[in-house]
Short mmCIF file of C-alpha atoms in Angstrom, two decimals:
data_model
loop_
_atom_site.label_atom_id
_atom_site.label_comp_id
_atom_site.label_asym_id
_atom_site.label_seq_id
_atom_site.Cartn_x
_atom_site.Cartn_y
_atom_site.Cartn_z
CA MET A 1 113.31 83.49 72.67
CA LEU A 2 113.80 86.10 70.03
CA ARG A 3 118.01 86.83 71.47
CA TYR A 4 117.99 82.66 71.26
CA SER A 5 116.65 82.68 67.27
CA ALA A 6 119.35 85.12 66.74
CA MET A 7 122.50 83.07 68.20
CA LEU A 8 121.06 80.31 66.30
CA ALA A 9 121.21 82.13 63.06
CA VAL A 10 124.41 83.68 63.62
CA VAL A 11 125.56 80.28 64.71
CA GLY A 12 124.33 78.95 61.07
CA ALA A 13 125.92 81.37 58.87
CA LEU A 14 129.24 80.99 60.65
CA LEU A 15 128.74 77.26 59.79
CA ALA A 16 127.90 77.94 56.36
CA LEU A 17 131.07 80.62 56.01
CA SER A 18 133.15 77.86 57.51
CA GLY A 19 131.83 74.85 54.96
CA ALA A 20 132.79 77.68 51.94
CA GLN A 21 136.22 77.88 53.45
CA ALA A 22 136.43 74.59 53.56
CA GLN A 23 135.11 74.02 49.97
CA SER A 24 137.49 76.93 48.65
CA GLN A 25 141.06 75.21 50.14
CA ASP A 26 140.19 71.88 49.05
CA ALA A 27 139.52 73.40 45.59
CA ALA A 28 142.66 75.36 46.21
CA SER A 29 145.16 72.52 46.87
CA TYR A 30 143.15 70.25 44.20
CA PRO A 31 144.20 67.34 43.08
CA ASN A 32 146.62 66.60 45.67
CA ARG A 33 146.79 62.78 45.05
CA THR A 34 145.80 60.51 42.22
CA VAL A 35 142.53 60.81 40.21
CA ARG A 36 140.60 58.27 39.21
CA ILE A 37 138.35 58.39 36.07
CA VAL A 38 136.02 55.71 35.13
CA VAL A 39 134.87 55.16 31.99
CA SER A 40 131.57 53.39 31.80
CA ALA A 41 132.05 51.34 28.69
CA PRO A 42 134.64 49.08 27.28
CA PRO A 43 137.83 50.32 26.15
CA GLY A 44 138.54 51.06 22.65
CA GLY A 45 135.32 53.19 22.49
CA GLY A 46 134.98 57.11 22.07
CA VAL A 47 134.42 57.69 25.22
CA ASP A 48 137.63 55.59 26.98
CA ILE A 49 139.61 57.41 23.84
CA VAL A 50 138.53 60.85 25.14
CA ALA A 51 138.94 60.21 28.70
CA ARG A 52 142.23 59.16 28.17
CA ILE A 53 143.13 62.28 25.91
CA ILE A 54 141.89 63.84 29.12
CA ALA A 55 143.39 62.69 31.90
CA ASP A 56 146.70 62.89 30.37
CA LYS A 57 146.14 66.59 29.42
CA LEU A 58 145.24 67.14 33.08
CA ALA A 59 148.14 65.12 34.19
CA GLN A 60 150.60 67.15 32.54
CA ARG A 61 148.56 70.45 34.11
CA TYR A 62 148.48 69.91 37.38
CA GLY A 63 151.48 67.24 37.61
CA GLN A 64 148.84 64.53 39.34
CA THR A 65 148.18 61.06 37.92
CA PHE A 66 144.74 61.05 36.33
CA VAL A 67 144.03 57.31 35.82
CA VAL A 68 141.83 55.65 33.24
CA GLU A 69 139.91 52.58 34.62
CA ASN A 70 136.88 50.65 32.80
CA HIS A 71 134.55 49.80 34.31
CA ALA A 72 131.91 48.30 31.53
CA GLY A 73 128.73 46.55 31.68
CA ALA A 74 124.90 46.86 31.67
CA ALA A 75 125.04 49.81 29.07
CA GLY A 76 127.16 51.94 31.63
CA ASN A 77 125.19 51.02 34.72
CA LEU A 78 128.12 49.25 36.90
CA GLY A 79 130.78 51.92 36.31
CA SER A 80 128.43 54.69 36.78
CA GLU A 81 126.96 53.10 40.09
CA ALA A 82 130.62 52.86 41.51
CA VAL A 83 131.05 56.37 40.66
CA ALA A 84 127.67 57.51 42.05
CA ALA A 85 128.85 55.63 45.30
CA ALA A 86 132.50 56.75 45.64
CA PRO A 87 133.38 59.47 47.98
CA ALA A 88 132.38 63.22 46.83
CA ASP A 89 135.60 64.76 47.12
CA GLY A 90 136.68 65.47 43.16
CA TYR A 91 139.31 62.16 43.30
CA THR A 92 136.55 59.40 41.10
CA LEU A 93 134.93 60.92 38.21
CA LEU A 94 132.75 59.33 35.48
CA ALA A 95 133.34 59.07 31.99
CA ALA A 96 130.36 58.38 30.16
CA GLN A 97 128.31 57.60 27.30
CA PRO A 98 124.61 58.84 27.11
CA ALA A 99 122.90 56.12 28.25
CA PRO A 100 123.67 55.90 32.44
CA LEU A 101 123.20 59.41 32.42
CA THR A 102 120.00 60.11 30.61
CA THR A 103 117.61 56.93 29.22
CA ASN A 104 118.81 54.31 31.48
CA ILE A 105 116.69 55.44 34.06
CA ILE A 106 113.34 55.06 31.44
CA LEU A 107 114.62 51.77 30.29
CA TYR A 108 115.34 49.88 33.69
CA LYS A 109 112.89 49.08 36.55
CA LYS A 110 115.27 49.61 39.28
CA LEU A 111 118.82 51.67 38.85
CA ASN A 112 120.96 51.30 42.12
CA PHE A 113 121.95 55.40 41.54
CA ASP A 114 120.37 58.71 40.32
CA PRO A 115 121.66 59.61 36.68
CA ALA A 116 120.14 63.23 38.14
CA ALA A 117 122.19 63.47 41.27
CA PHE A 118 125.11 63.17 39.42
CA GLU A 119 127.21 66.49 39.52
CA PRO A 120 127.63 67.69 36.19
CA ILE A 121 131.30 68.68 34.86
CA ALA A 122 131.49 69.15 30.90
CA VAL A 123 129.93 67.18 27.91
CA MET A 124 133.27 66.04 26.09
CA THR A 125 132.92 65.71 22.15
CA THR A 126 129.96 64.74 19.86
CA ILE A 127 130.49 62.47 16.90
CA PRO A 128 127.99 62.34 14.06
CA ASN A 129 126.35 59.44 13.27
CA MET A 130 125.36 57.57 9.78
CA LEU A 131 123.52 54.79 8.62
CA ILE A 132 125.97 52.46 7.31
CA VAL A 133 125.17 48.97 5.21
CA ARG A 134 127.09 45.88 4.51
CA PRO A 135 128.93 45.79 2.03
CA ASP A 136 126.44 43.82 -0.37
CA PHE A 137 123.60 45.57 0.58
CA PRO A 138 121.54 45.64 -2.79
CA ALA A 139 120.56 49.21 -2.45
CA ASN A 140 122.78 52.04 -3.59
CA SER A 141 121.63 55.06 -1.81
CA ALA A 142 120.01 56.30 1.26
CA SER A 143 116.25 57.03 -0.86
CA GLU A 144 116.82 53.41 -2.23
CA PHE A 145 117.42 51.80 1.33
CA ILE A 146 114.34 53.49 2.16
CA ALA A 147 112.18 52.12 0.05
CA TYR A 148 113.56 48.66 0.03
CA ALA A 149 112.63 48.27 3.78
CA LYS A 150 109.04 49.79 3.32
CA ALA A 151 109.20 46.69 0.35
CA ASN A 152 110.45 44.44 2.92
CA PRO A 153 108.85 45.02 6.59
CA GLY A 154 110.63 42.87 8.94
CA LYS A 155 112.95 41.29 6.89
CA LEU A 156 115.99 43.43 7.33
CA ASN A 157 118.19 43.18 10.91
CA TYR A 158 120.35 45.99 12.17
CA ALA A 159 123.27 45.96 14.90
CA SER A 160 123.64 47.54 17.73
CA GLN A 161 125.42 47.47 21.31
CA GLY A 162 122.59 46.52 23.50
CA ALA A 163 119.19 47.66 24.15
CA GLY A 164 119.09 51.35 24.99
CA THR A 165 122.39 52.63 23.11
CA THR A 166 122.23 55.14 20.80
CA PRO A 167 122.38 52.64 17.50
CA HIS A 168 119.23 51.08 18.84
CA LEU A 169 117.75 54.20 19.51
CA THR A 170 118.54 55.62 16.24
CA ALA A 171 117.32 52.68 14.64
CA GLU A 172 113.64 52.51 16.61
CA LEU A 173 113.90 56.65 15.41
CA PHE A 174 114.32 55.96 12.12
CA GLN A 175 111.62 53.41 11.74
CA ARG A 176 109.15 55.33 13.46
CA ASP A 177 110.14 58.40 10.94
CA THR A 178 109.84 56.41 7.85
CA GLY A 179 107.41 53.60 8.73
CA THR A 180 109.49 50.56 8.42
CA LYS A 181 109.97 47.38 10.43
CA LEU A 182 113.58 46.42 11.36
CA VAL A 183 114.71 43.30 13.52
CA HIS A 184 116.80 44.37 16.21
CA VAL A 185 120.57 42.27 16.83
CA PRO A 186 121.99 43.14 19.99
CA TYR A 187 125.78 42.90 20.57
CA LYS A 188 128.12 43.89 23.99
CA GLY A 189 129.97 46.02 22.12
CA THR A 190 130.98 47.81 19.13
CA ALA A 191 133.70 45.41 17.66
CA GLN A 192 131.24 42.87 17.38
CA ALA A 193 128.72 44.50 15.73
CA VAL A 194 131.11 45.98 13.48
CA ASN A 195 132.49 42.67 12.21
CA ASP A 196 129.05 40.97 11.61
CA LEU A 197 128.00 44.12 9.87
CA ILE A 198 131.43 43.73 7.74
CA ALA A 199 130.59 39.75 7.41
CA SER A 200 127.05 40.73 5.93
CA HIS A 201 125.89 38.62 9.09
CA VAL A 202 123.54 41.67 9.72
CA ASP A 203 122.15 44.39 7.62
CA LEU A 204 122.55 48.09 8.77
CA MET A 205 123.96 49.54 11.23
CA PHE A 206 123.51 53.58 12.59
CA LEU A 207 127.36 53.98 13.72
CA GLU A 208 129.55 56.71 14.98
CA MET A 209 131.46 58.59 12.28
CA GLY A 210 134.63 57.57 13.99
CA ALA A 211 134.35 54.20 13.43
CA GLY A 212 132.25 53.70 9.99
CA LEU A 213 134.44 56.31 8.08
CA GLU A 214 137.41 54.15 7.68
CA LEU A 215 135.21 51.08 6.37
CA HIS A 216 133.68 53.45 4.15
CA ARG A 217 136.62 53.92 2.92
CA ALA A 218 138.09 50.83 2.98
CA GLY A 219 135.20 49.38 0.77
CA LYS A 220 134.22 47.01 3.73
CA ALA A 221 130.60 48.74 4.20
CA ARG A 222 128.87 51.61 2.54
CA ILE A 223 127.62 54.78 4.00
CA LEU A 224 124.29 55.56 2.65
CA ALA A 225 123.31 58.31 4.70
CA VAL A 226 124.52 60.39 7.81
CA THR A 227 122.34 61.59 11.05
CA THR A 228 122.84 65.40 11.21
CA LEU A 229 120.98 68.19 10.07
CA GLN A 230 123.93 69.30 7.25
CA ARG A 231 126.42 67.58 5.24
CA LEU A 232 129.59 66.45 6.52
CA ASP A 233 132.86 68.13 5.28
CA VAL A 234 134.56 64.78 5.01
CA LEU A 235 131.55 63.64 3.15
CA PRO A 236 130.44 66.17 1.03
CA ASP A 237 128.62 63.20 -1.42
CA ILE A 238 126.85 62.18 1.70
CA PRO A 239 123.01 63.03 2.07
CA THR A 240 121.45 63.50 5.24
CA LEU A 241 118.50 61.58 6.24
CA ASN A 242 116.53 65.15 6.24
CA GLU A 243 117.77 65.55 2.77
CA VAL A 244 115.76 62.64 1.75
CA GLY A 245 112.60 62.87 2.83
CA VAL A 246 113.38 61.99 6.80
CA THR A 247 112.61 65.73 7.88
CA GLY A 248 114.13 66.82 10.69
CA PHE A 249 116.07 63.41 11.60
CA ARG A 250 118.95 63.98 13.85
CA SER A 251 121.08 61.82 16.15
CA ASP A 252 124.63 62.15 17.21
CA THR A 253 126.99 60.18 19.93
CA TRP A 254 128.22 61.74 22.80
CA ASN A 255 130.39 61.69 26.09
CA ALA A 256 130.71 63.39 29.20
CA LEU A 257 132.61 63.87 32.41
CA ALA A 258 130.45 64.03 35.62
CA ALA A 259 131.31 63.78 39.34
CA PRO A 260 129.85 61.96 42.40
CA PRO A 261 126.65 63.87 44.26
CA LYS A 262 127.44 66.52 46.00
CA THR A 263 130.97 67.19 45.09
CA PRO A 264 131.77 70.27 46.09
CA ARG A 265 131.01 73.47 43.33
CA ALA A 266 134.37 74.49 43.64
CA ILE A 267 136.04 71.31 42.32
CA VAL A 268 133.33 70.93 39.81
CA ALA A 269 134.31 74.52 38.49
CA LYS A 270 137.80 74.02 38.64
CA LEU A 271 137.43 71.20 36.48
CA ASN A 272 135.10 72.42 33.90
CA GLY A 273 137.65 75.44 33.69
CA ALA A 274 140.27 73.25 32.77
CA ILE A 275 138.90 71.03 30.68
CA ASN A 276 137.73 74.37 28.47
CA ASP A 277 141.03 75.10 28.50
CA LEU A 278 142.52 71.92 27.02
CA PHE A 279 139.69 72.04 24.39
CA LYS A 280 141.29 75.09 22.79
CA LEU A 281 144.58 73.44 22.80
CA GLU A 282 145.94 72.69 18.88
CA ASP A 283 146.72 68.99 19.66
CA VAL A 284 143.86 68.27 21.34
CA GLN A 285 141.94 69.66 18.94
CA SER A 286 144.00 67.67 15.52
CA ARG A 287 143.62 64.75 17.68
CA LEU A 288 139.87 64.72 18.17
CA LEU A 289 139.42 65.92 14.50
CA ALA A 290 141.20 62.87 13.68
CA LEU A 291 138.88 60.89 15.09
CA SER A 292 136.03 62.81 13.83
CA MET A 293 135.18 64.23 16.89
CA GLN A 294 134.08 67.59 18.21
CA PRO A 295 134.76 69.21 21.27
CA VAL A 296 132.33 70.52 23.44
CA GLY A 297 132.69 72.01 27.00
CA GLY A 298 130.90 74.57 28.05
CA SER A 299 129.20 75.24 31.85
CA PRO A 300 128.23 72.69 34.09
CA GLU A 301 124.96 74.06 33.72
CA GLU A 302 124.92 74.17 30.25
CA MET A 303 125.32 69.96 30.30
CA ALA A 304 122.78 69.69 33.37
CA LYS A 305 120.32 71.46 30.77
CA PHE A 306 121.19 69.28 27.88
CA LEU A 307 120.97 66.02 30.10
CA LYS A 308 117.74 67.28 30.43
CA SER A 309 116.83 68.01 27.04
CA GLU A 310 118.42 64.64 25.69
CA THR A 311 116.73 62.33 28.45
CA GLN A 312 113.12 63.85 27.07
CA ARG A 313 114.02 63.53 23.79
CA TRP A 314 115.01 60.14 23.50
CA GLY A 315 112.52 58.94 26.75
CA ASP A 316 109.75 59.69 23.99
CA VAL A 317 111.08 56.96 21.30
CA ILE A 318 111.75 54.54 24.37
CA ARG A 319 107.92 54.89 25.20
CA ALA A 320 106.84 54.89 22.21
CA ALA A 321 108.76 51.57 21.09
CA ASN A 322 107.59 50.33 24.43
CA ILE A 323 112.11 49.03 24.76
CA THR A 324 112.84 47.92 28.38
CA ALA A 325 116.35 46.54 28.96
CA ASN A 326 115.39 43.87 32.12
#
């Protein structure tokens, strides 16, 4: 019996070694064919732009095609579901906004995938958010805006890209922290929401800086505050919400790259290393800076820890506001 147990242990060890060697060989030859990066958002947004920059650079690095495919819908769930069901070989990747990787598990009664099961590769970029109002809004500062909102509960409406998106949750956090009451007007994308903001059909929006900065400069809308803890170099005269009394208020938009569950660690590590290398390139840094984005990178373990923290932080907001998406 002891001899039989010993033989089983040896066989198990050999199988494990064989599996590790196979994964190492797969990683060494990866990629040897086209890689699909599925973007769980419509074309033109931040995550789509970053995915295309990275796809182009990875194609140059490896001499293989990296094709970006937009698979939007259901707050990123449709694209995420498709990647979750794909083979775990590194040839289908997910480029996602926060919702499908963090808060959708709380917002939706049922998901056809487990966000926590994805293999984290890297957080790609982060973008500051800002409080931006229609061009003819009566308040001229963040302090005036808060006072106006408090004096007019339920009379101001704000746009977002839908229930559970970062602009929606940021507005809910703002209401909780300031004791104000705003009306949510959800849209199906950023373009529609912004168009109604500059046409004064909605009063305000918590918008990412890449989209809001040009509107502000062109006089099509007005930025009253940023949602970072320190002022931004590109907007030195615009205060943070923290400065005007909303203590500790912070919100940003980020995007990340992940792989299907059980993708070999060696392939994940190879992709992670490549992305961290790409973020050191001057042309990549300058392109991202022009889009008001900051490269993040880091290890898969750091991304996993970050996703857990974000899920907890925004999950508290969702539960407090009793937000559901279906």
